[in-house]
Short mmCIF file of C-alpha atoms in Angstrom, two decimals:
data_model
loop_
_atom_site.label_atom_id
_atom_site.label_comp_id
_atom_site.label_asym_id
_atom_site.label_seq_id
_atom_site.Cartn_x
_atom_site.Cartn_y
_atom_site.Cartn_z
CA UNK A 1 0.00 0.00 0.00
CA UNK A 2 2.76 2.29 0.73
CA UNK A 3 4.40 1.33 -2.90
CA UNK A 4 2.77 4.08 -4.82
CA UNK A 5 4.39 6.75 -2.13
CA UNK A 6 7.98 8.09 -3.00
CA UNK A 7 10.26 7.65 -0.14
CA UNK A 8 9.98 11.74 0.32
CA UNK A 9 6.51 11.87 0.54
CA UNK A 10 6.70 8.92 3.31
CA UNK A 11 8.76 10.85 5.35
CA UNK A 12 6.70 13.94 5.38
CA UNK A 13 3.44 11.36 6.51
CA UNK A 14 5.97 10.12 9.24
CA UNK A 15 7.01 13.73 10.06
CA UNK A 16 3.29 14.68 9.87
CA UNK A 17 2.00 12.10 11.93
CA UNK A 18 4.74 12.78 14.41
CA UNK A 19 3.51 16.40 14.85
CA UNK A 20 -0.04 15.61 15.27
CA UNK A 21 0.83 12.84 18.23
CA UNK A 22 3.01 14.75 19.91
CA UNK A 23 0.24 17.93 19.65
CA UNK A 24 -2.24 15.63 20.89
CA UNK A 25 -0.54 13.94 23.85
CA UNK A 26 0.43 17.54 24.86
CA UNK A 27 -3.36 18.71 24.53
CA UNK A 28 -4.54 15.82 26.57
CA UNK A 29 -2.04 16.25 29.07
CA UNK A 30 -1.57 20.05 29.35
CA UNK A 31 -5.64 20.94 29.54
CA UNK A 32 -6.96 18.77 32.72
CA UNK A 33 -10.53 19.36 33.65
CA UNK A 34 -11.80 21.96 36.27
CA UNK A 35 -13.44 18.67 38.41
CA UNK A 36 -10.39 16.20 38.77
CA UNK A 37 -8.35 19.16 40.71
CA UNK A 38 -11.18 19.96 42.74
CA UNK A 39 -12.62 17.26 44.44
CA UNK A 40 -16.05 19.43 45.59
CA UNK A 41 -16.34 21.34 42.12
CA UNK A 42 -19.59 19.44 41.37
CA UNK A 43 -21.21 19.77 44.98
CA UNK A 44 -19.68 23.82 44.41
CA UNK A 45 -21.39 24.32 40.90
CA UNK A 46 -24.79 22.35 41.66
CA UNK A 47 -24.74 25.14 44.99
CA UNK A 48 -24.61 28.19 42.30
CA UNK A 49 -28.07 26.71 40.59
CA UNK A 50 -31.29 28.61 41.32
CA UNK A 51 -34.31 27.07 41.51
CA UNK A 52 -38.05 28.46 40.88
CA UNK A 53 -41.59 28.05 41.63
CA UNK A 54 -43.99 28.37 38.50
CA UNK A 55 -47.37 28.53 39.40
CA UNK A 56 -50.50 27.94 36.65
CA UNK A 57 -52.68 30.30 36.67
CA UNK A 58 -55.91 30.83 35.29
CA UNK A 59 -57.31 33.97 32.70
CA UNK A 60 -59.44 36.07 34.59
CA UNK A 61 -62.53 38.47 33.82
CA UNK A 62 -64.27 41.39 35.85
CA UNK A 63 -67.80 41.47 35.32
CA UNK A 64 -68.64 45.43 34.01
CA UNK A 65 -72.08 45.36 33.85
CA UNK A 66 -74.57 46.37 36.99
CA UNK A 67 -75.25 42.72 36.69
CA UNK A 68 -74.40 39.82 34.26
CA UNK A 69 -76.05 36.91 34.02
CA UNK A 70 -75.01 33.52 33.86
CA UNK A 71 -76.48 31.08 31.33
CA UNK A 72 -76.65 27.27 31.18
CA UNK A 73 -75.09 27.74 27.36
CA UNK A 74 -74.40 30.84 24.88
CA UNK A 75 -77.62 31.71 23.81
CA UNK A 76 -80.09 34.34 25.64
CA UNK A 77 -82.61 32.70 24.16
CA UNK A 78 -82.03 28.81 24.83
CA UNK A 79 -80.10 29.25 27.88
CA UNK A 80 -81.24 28.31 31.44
CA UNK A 81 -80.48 31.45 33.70
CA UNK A 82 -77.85 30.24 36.43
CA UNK A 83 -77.37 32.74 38.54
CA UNK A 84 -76.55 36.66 38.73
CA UNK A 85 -73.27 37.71 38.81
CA UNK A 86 -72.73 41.31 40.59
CA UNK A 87 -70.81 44.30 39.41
CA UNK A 88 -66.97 43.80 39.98
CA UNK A 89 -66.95 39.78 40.60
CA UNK A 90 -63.76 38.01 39.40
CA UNK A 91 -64.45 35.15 37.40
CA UNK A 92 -62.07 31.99 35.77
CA UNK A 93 -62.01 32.06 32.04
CA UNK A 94 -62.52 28.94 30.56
CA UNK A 95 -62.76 29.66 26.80
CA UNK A 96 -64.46 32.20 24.40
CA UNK A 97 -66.87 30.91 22.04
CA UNK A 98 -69.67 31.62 19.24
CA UNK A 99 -72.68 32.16 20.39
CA UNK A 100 -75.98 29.98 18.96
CA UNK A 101 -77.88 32.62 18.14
CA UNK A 102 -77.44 34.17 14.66
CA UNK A 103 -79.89 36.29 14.26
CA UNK A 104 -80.21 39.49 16.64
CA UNK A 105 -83.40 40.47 15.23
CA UNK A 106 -84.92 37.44 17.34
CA UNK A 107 -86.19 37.62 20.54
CA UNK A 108 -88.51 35.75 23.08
CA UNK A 109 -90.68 36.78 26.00
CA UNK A 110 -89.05 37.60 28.90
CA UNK A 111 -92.10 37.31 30.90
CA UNK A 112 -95.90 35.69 30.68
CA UNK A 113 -97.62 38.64 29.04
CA UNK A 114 -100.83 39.74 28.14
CA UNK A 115 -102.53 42.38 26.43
CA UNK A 116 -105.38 43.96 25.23
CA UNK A 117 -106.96 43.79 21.95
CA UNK A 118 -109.77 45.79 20.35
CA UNK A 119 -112.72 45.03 22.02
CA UNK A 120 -111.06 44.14 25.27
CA UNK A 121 -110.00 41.05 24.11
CA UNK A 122 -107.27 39.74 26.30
CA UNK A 123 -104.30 37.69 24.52
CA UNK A 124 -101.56 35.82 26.94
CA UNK A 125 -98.37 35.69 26.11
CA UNK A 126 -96.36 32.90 27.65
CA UNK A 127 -92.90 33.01 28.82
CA UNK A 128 -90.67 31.86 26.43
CA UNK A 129 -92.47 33.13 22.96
CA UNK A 130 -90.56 33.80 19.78
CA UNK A 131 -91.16 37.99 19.14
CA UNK A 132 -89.08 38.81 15.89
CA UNK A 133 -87.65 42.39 16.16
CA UNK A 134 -88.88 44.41 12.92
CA UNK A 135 -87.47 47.51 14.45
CA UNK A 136 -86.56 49.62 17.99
CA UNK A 137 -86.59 52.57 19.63
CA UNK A 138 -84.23 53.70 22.54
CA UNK A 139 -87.12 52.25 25.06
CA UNK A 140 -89.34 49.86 22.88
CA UNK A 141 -89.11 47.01 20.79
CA UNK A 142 -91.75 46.56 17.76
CA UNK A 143 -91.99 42.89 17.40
CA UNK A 144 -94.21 40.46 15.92
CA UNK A 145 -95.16 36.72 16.92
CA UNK A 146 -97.40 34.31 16.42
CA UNK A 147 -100.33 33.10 18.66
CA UNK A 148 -102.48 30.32 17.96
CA UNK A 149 -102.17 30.49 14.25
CA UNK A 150 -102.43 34.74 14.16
CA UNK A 151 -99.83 36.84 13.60
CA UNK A 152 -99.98 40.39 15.88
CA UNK A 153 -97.69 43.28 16.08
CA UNK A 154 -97.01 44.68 19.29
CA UNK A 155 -94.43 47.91 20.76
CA UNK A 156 -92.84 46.19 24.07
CA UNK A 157 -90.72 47.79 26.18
CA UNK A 158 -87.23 46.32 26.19
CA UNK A 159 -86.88 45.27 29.91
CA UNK A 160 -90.20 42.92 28.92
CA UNK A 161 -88.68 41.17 25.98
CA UNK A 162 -85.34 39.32 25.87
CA UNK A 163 -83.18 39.98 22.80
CA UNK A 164 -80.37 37.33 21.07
CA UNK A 165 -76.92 37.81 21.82
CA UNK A 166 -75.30 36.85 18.68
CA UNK A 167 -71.73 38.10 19.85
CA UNK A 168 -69.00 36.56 21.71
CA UNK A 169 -69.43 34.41 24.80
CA UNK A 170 -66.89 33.96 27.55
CA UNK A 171 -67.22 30.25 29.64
CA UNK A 172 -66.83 31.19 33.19
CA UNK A 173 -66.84 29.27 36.21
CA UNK A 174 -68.17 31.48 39.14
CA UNK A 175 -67.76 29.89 42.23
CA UNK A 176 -69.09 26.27 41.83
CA UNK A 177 -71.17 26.83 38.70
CA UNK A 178 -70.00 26.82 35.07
CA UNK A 179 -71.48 28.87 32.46
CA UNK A 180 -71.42 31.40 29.71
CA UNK A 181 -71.47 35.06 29.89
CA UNK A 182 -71.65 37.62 27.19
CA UNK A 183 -68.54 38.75 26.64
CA UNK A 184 -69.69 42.73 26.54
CA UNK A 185 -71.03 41.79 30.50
CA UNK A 186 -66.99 40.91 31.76
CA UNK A 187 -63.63 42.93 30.59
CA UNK A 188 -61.42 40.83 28.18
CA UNK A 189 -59.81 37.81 29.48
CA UNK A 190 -56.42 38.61 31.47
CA UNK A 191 -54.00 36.80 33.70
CA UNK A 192 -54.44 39.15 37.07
#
């Protein structure tokens, strides 16, 4: 194998090879790590570590409104009333999501209701009953509905009729219960 080498270029390998053993040996034995001189260096570095608490924590929200209310799911109209939250009550995000009702022109009956026709006719209203919105006023709603196969237009006042919330809904948990709040009811969701 060495054959095809002329004797000159063998003894600049040899000469080469020399070099880089005697570099190496000095390396190795010149540079000695920090640990073998010092017995404690690993008891002295593992003293220099810090060490830190992280706590989880969850995304808050204030409730802004004089009072917010707390539904079973994120609809105004389908939702089961939980419970009232009061001004200035911290609550746990959960998540933020769609609401179910796409159309804020609906609306339902807050309350049973009843009215008078011409004639003194009286027609009830029950809780619950879909009004559509055709338009509003800053006090009044003028909706229409259907009763028993008739159709009637009617001006309500707004605290009597319950309008959909087709914006976003926060998921709360307030105290033991967990619900959904409209989100223009709480401040945006914020680590506190």
């Amino acid at each position: 194998m060495l054959e095809q080498f002329t004797s000159q270029e063998k003894k600049k390998f040899l000469i080469a090879l020399l070099i880089g053993l005697g570099l190496g040996f000095a390396a190795n034995y010149g540079l000695q790590p920090k640990i073998a001189q010092q017995p404690n260096a690993l008891a002295e570095m593992s003293s220099k570590i810090k060490f830190g608490t992280i706590t989880e924590s969850v995304k808050q929200c204030t409730v802004v409104a004089d009072e917010a209310v707390l539904y079973s799911e994120p609809s105004t109209l389908t939702g089961r009333v939980l419970r009232s939250l009061p001004n200035g009550m911290q609550t746990n995000h959960l998540a933020t999501v769609a609401s179910l009702d796409k159309d804020d022109n609906k609306a339902a009956a807050a309350y049973d209701l009843e009215f008078k026709k011409l004639f003194f006719q009286t027609v009830y209203i029950p809780k619950g009953t879909p009004f559509t919105i055709k338009s509003e006023t800053a006090a009044q709603y003028y909706c229409s509905f259907k009763l028993k196969d008739r159709l009637y237009t009617k001006h309500f006042p707004k605290e009597l009729v319950k309008k959909a919330y087709t914006g976003s809904w926060y998921k709360v948990e307030a105290g033991a219960d967990t619900g959904y709040v409209p989100a223009t009811q709480t401040t945006a969701p914020r680590y506190l």
